[in-house]
XYZ file of C-alpha atoms in Angstrom:
325
model
C 49.172 -4.848 26.868
C 47.598 -8.302 26.555
C 47.628 -9.876 23.110
C 44.228 -9.885 21.436
C 44.336 -13.655 20.920
C 44.964 -14.243 24.635
C 42.201 -11.846 25.613
C 39.811 -13.606 23.241
C 40.811 -17.039 24.571
C 40.157 -16.027 28.182
C 36.826 -14.446 27.264
C 35.665 -17.624 25.539
C 36.998 -19.901 28.257
C 34.750 -18.016 30.663
C 31.783 -18.397 28.328
C 32.344 -22.067 27.509
C 32.764 -23.207 31.119
C 29.762 -21.177 32.300
C 27.576 -22.541 29.527
C 28.607 -26.143 30.222
C 27.843 -25.623 33.915
C 24.441 -24.049 33.279
C 23.477 -26.659 30.687
C 24.323 -29.408 33.174
C 22.171 -27.691 35.809
C 19.194 -27.228 33.485
C 19.394 -30.776 32.131
C 19.749 -32.318 35.589
C 16.589 -30.608 36.863
C 14.665 -31.357 33.657
C 15.498 -35.071 33.782
C 14.399 -35.309 37.406
C 11.105 -33.650 36.484
C 10.536 -36.021 33.548
C 11.288 -39.106 35.638
C 9.142 -38.027 38.595
C 6.074 -36.833 36.652
C 4.410 -39.758 34.868
C 1.935 -37.424 33.142
C 4.549 -35.405 31.253
C 4.934 -35.769 27.489
C 8.593 -36.839 27.411
C 9.188 -36.112 23.715
C 7.607 -32.650 23.920
C 9.496 -31.780 27.118
C 12.799 -32.971 25.645
C 12.300 -30.856 22.528
C 11.473 -27.832 24.690
C 14.735 -28.263 26.608
C 16.742 -28.497 23.386
C 15.003 -25.372 22.083
C 15.610 -23.439 25.308
C 19.300 -24.338 25.185
C 19.539 -23.038 21.620
C 20.605 -26.379 20.117
C 19.644 -27.717 16.704
C 16.334 -29.575 16.917
C 16.281 -33.283 15.982
C 14.101 -34.599 13.179
C 10.366 -34.645 13.872
C 10.132 -38.394 13.376
C 12.809 -39.086 16.029
C 10.980 -39.612 19.309
C 13.076 -38.425 22.225
C 13.422 -39.931 25.696
C 15.660 -39.223 28.674
C 18.593 -41.113 27.180
C 18.460 -39.579 23.703
C 18.038 -36.129 25.290
C 21.116 -36.655 27.435
C 23.030 -37.995 24.437
C 22.292 -34.850 22.411
C 22.851 -32.279 25.145
C 25.655 -33.891 27.122
C 27.601 -36.768 25.545
C 27.680 -36.146 21.792
C 31.160 -34.818 21.049
C 30.271 -34.334 17.372
C 27.292 -32.083 18.172
C 28.116 -28.374 18.254
C 27.180 -26.898 21.618
C 26.982 -30.146 23.605
C 28.542 -30.175 27.075
C 31.446 -32.338 25.895
C 32.009 -29.998 22.931
C 32.006 -26.933 25.212
C 34.559 -28.397 27.628
C 36.756 -29.428 24.694
C 36.578 -25.873 23.327
C 37.462 -24.379 26.728
C 40.470 -26.720 26.995
C 41.691 -25.860 23.498
C 41.451 -22.131 24.243
C 43.401 -22.656 27.475
C 46.042 -24.634 25.569
C 46.563 -21.665 23.246
C 46.799 -19.164 26.111
C 49.093 -20.984 28.543
C 51.221 -17.877 29.111
C 48.262 -16.026 30.699
C 46.673 -18.898 32.651
C 47.953 -20.599 35.775
C 49.179 -24.198 35.772
C 46.381 -25.125 38.174
C 43.749 -23.677 35.841
C 45.120 -25.564 32.846
C 45.348 -28.803 34.851
C 41.742 -28.353 35.968
C 40.440 -28.010 32.402
C 42.713 -30.754 31.061
C 41.746 -33.189 33.829
C 38.071 -32.328 33.395
C 38.222 -33.070 29.676
C 40.164 -36.307 30.153
C 37.701 -37.453 32.807
C 34.613 -37.042 30.617
C 34.760 -40.584 29.213
C 34.865 -42.161 32.663
C 32.055 -39.893 33.853
C 29.977 -40.863 30.820
C 30.501 -44.590 31.482
C 29.375 -44.175 35.101
C 26.408 -42.137 33.908
C 25.273 -44.785 31.430
C 25.387 -47.330 34.227
C 23.980 -45.275 37.122
C 22.032 -42.452 35.467
C 22.684 -39.004 33.896
C 23.065 -37.328 37.298
C 26.560 -38.839 37.621
C 27.859 -37.079 34.513
C 26.031 -33.804 35.187
C 27.272 -33.648 38.792
C 30.815 -34.207 37.536
C 30.508 -31.237 35.159
C 28.983 -28.959 37.818
C 31.651 -29.841 40.399
C 34.502 -29.334 37.958
C 33.068 -25.981 36.822
C 32.932 -24.889 40.470
C 36.567 -25.951 40.907
C 37.526 -23.982 37.798
C 35.839 -20.834 39.147
C 37.615 -21.202 42.493
C 41.017 -21.741 40.904
C 40.543 -18.772 38.571
C 39.798 -16.531 41.536
C 42.655 -17.908 43.646
C 45.484 -18.437 41.151
C 45.098 -15.750 38.466
C 46.267 -12.181 38.909
C 43.178 -9.995 38.964
C 44.411 -8.036 35.976
C 43.017 -7.591 32.476
C 43.186 -11.311 31.733
C 41.031 -12.111 34.747
C 38.622 -9.341 33.725
C 38.190 -10.856 30.256
C 37.449 -14.203 31.883
C 34.841 -12.651 34.196
C 33.356 -10.640 31.345
C 32.823 -13.765 29.274
C 31.389 -15.684 32.216
C 29.015 -12.860 33.139
C 27.687 -12.344 29.594
C 27.073 -16.087 29.279
C 25.431 -16.207 32.711
C 22.967 -13.494 31.713
C 22.081 -15.432 28.571
C 21.623 -18.758 30.384
C 19.553 -17.254 33.218
C 17.310 -15.694 30.568
C 16.910 -19.152 29.006
C 15.916 -20.604 32.382
C 13.221 -17.945 32.796
C 12.032 -18.213 29.176
C 11.375 -21.924 29.703
C 8.699 -20.965 32.237
C 7.529 -17.586 30.890
C 4.280 -18.980 29.524
C 3.345 -20.979 32.636
C 0.613 -20.072 35.084
C 1.814 -18.036 38.050
C 0.648 -20.851 40.324
C 2.593 -23.543 38.427
C 5.032 -25.483 40.646
C 7.408 -25.650 37.645
C 8.643 -22.137 38.502
C 10.639 -23.736 41.317
C 12.736 -25.525 38.671
C 14.236 -22.165 37.695
C 15.548 -21.693 41.223
C 16.895 -25.236 41.433
C 18.580 -24.955 38.021
C 20.337 -21.773 39.138
C 21.342 -23.233 42.501
C 19.323 -20.517 44.227
C 16.491 -22.485 45.854
C 17.815 -22.345 49.417
C 18.900 -18.715 49.103
C 15.466 -17.786 47.740
C 13.671 -19.507 50.634
C 15.780 -17.605 53.163
C 15.235 -14.308 51.326
C 11.452 -14.605 50.860
C 10.695 -16.613 54.008
C 9.600 -19.645 51.989
C 6.910 -17.936 49.888
C 7.175 -19.730 46.520
C 5.390 -17.265 44.269
C 6.109 -16.733 40.550
C 6.363 -12.954 41.022
C 8.937 -13.385 43.788
C 10.901 -15.966 41.793
C 11.113 -13.672 38.756
C 12.087 -10.740 40.981
C 14.839 -12.823 42.613
C 16.257 -14.165 39.347
C 15.922 -10.872 37.488
C 16.684 -8.123 39.994
C 18.410 -9.460 43.114
C 21.569 -7.422 43.803
C 23.300 -10.094 45.913
C 22.573 -13.430 44.210
C 25.439 -14.019 41.720
C 23.270 -15.764 39.112
C 20.620 -13.061 38.903
C 20.517 -11.151 35.627
C 21.048 -7.778 37.302
C 24.075 -9.003 39.259
C 25.682 -10.617 36.198
C 25.093 -7.475 34.110
C 26.686 -5.358 36.848
C 29.766 -7.600 37.006
C 30.133 -7.520 33.216
C 29.746 -3.727 33.126
C 32.256 -3.200 35.939
C 34.922 -5.415 34.367
C 34.412 -3.908 30.939
C 34.771 -0.447 32.462
C 38.090 -1.471 34.028
C 39.295 -2.707 30.650
C 38.694 0.734 29.133
C 41.972 2.669 29.179
C 41.614 6.364 29.895
C 38.142 7.875 30.296
C 36.886 10.322 27.725
C 36.480 13.941 28.864
C 33.031 14.084 27.261
C 31.877 10.794 28.742
C 31.914 8.853 25.487
C 31.791 5.092 26.012
C 32.437 2.060 23.850
C 29.377 0.376 22.348
C 29.562 -2.735 24.544
C 29.682 -0.659 27.727
C 26.737 1.440 26.583
C 24.692 -1.690 25.856
C 25.442 -3.185 29.270
C 24.706 0.089 31.053
C 21.369 0.509 29.313
C 20.361 -3.084 30.071
C 21.291 -2.703 33.746
C 19.482 0.638 34.014
C 16.349 -0.815 32.406
C 16.218 -3.394 35.198
C 17.286 -1.094 38.017
C 14.148 1.029 37.847
C 11.562 -1.664 37.123
C 8.574 -1.839 39.410
C 8.814 -5.226 41.186
C 5.045 -5.754 41.217
C 4.767 -5.713 37.413
C 7.587 -8.063 36.439
C 5.330 -10.711 34.926
C 3.810 -8.173 32.519
C 5.525 -8.561 29.120
C 8.127 -10.828 30.757
C 8.832 -12.775 27.598
C 9.417 -9.642 25.489
C 11.701 -8.193 28.153
C 13.752 -11.396 28.309
C 14.072 -11.592 24.524
C 15.282 -7.966 24.442
C 17.909 -8.777 27.069
C 18.996 -11.816 25.102
C 19.407 -9.668 21.986
C 21.506 -7.281 24.084
C 23.802 -10.154 25.094
C 24.380 -10.994 21.448
C 25.051 -7.351 20.599
C 27.493 -7.050 23.519
C 29.361 -10.129 22.334
C 29.679 -8.695 18.819
C 30.788 -5.289 20.134
C 33.418 -6.791 22.467
C 34.729 -8.980 19.653
C 34.987 -6.042 17.279
C 36.607 -3.710 19.824
C 39.092 -6.013 21.559
C 39.728 -9.113 19.468
C 39.762 -8.061 15.815
C 43.033 -6.249 15.297
C 43.272 -3.939 12.271
C 45.742 -5.164 9.622
C 49.088 -3.419 9.323
C 48.856 -0.382 7.062
C 51.885 0.478 4.912
C 51.882 4.273 4.674
C 53.362 6.051 1.663
C 56.524 7.996 2.353
C 55.870 11.738 2.248
C 59.227 12.620 0.735
C 59.112 13.973 -2.837
C 61.673 13.167 -5.563
C 61.542 14.437 -9.140
C 58.028 15.670 -8.736
C 56.448 12.471 -7.439
C 55.918 10.871 -4.081
C 58.317 8.021 -3.297
C 56.296 4.993 -2.190
C 57.604 2.770 0.580
C 58.120 -0.062 -1.904
C 60.568 2.121 -3.813
C 62.798 2.767 -0.795
């Protein structure tokens, strides 16, 4: 059986790399929108992005621009949850789990981390897109190497589980950033671009850019790997394979129950009513992601301490404790 610390490391590597990738995607699209639209309130838009990403908000008297936004979200190694911090955390987890990762996977994360400074220097000279493209390309390389060089055993399943749970959370954040917009707002397209699904969406819906169709695609599509339904299904399948020995009465672990309920709640939604209560539905799914993370941590990563049982043998009318032996 895999050690709990290795399982936990692989799970969090999957989460950290996926989050860094998705943050780079969201920030890249947001910066392009800010630079192209002269009517946008830059400070307000920057604060919205930071809020959507779940980062600590800066002080109210600090006016934000494109550069300070990029500094907070991408470059700041001292800021918890920045892209640099996430890649560092993924590398450190890989360093502690070398016996269950391939050399190519470790080299990918190590090279990515060591190349961040050079990517940042290019970005400060040429624009944030340089740094964000570097992160996205390296995350894609990591995913390819994981699929090609790791045995598809329990370790790989923990990695996929972490990536899928994080992907659900980040796709929810993308949709929440637009949940209050008008259905006719062109900003809905940014969700597709952030998820890398713009071209696939156009081929699927014959070019009809409608908010209802965009939400349906990002929420329910069975084939697009960044849709919430697809990511939930992958997480549920891998978690099911990690369960050893099915129960005769169908009892399931808490994390698997949570994932199954979330997937079922989406599976039978009426497509024409997706925009109704969209924000509440997304918040509920986000709460489910947090509950799944806590349940997985409790079930697989927190090992019970060793219990020293008393010896059952009796001598002179009293039980001999183990310490007396």
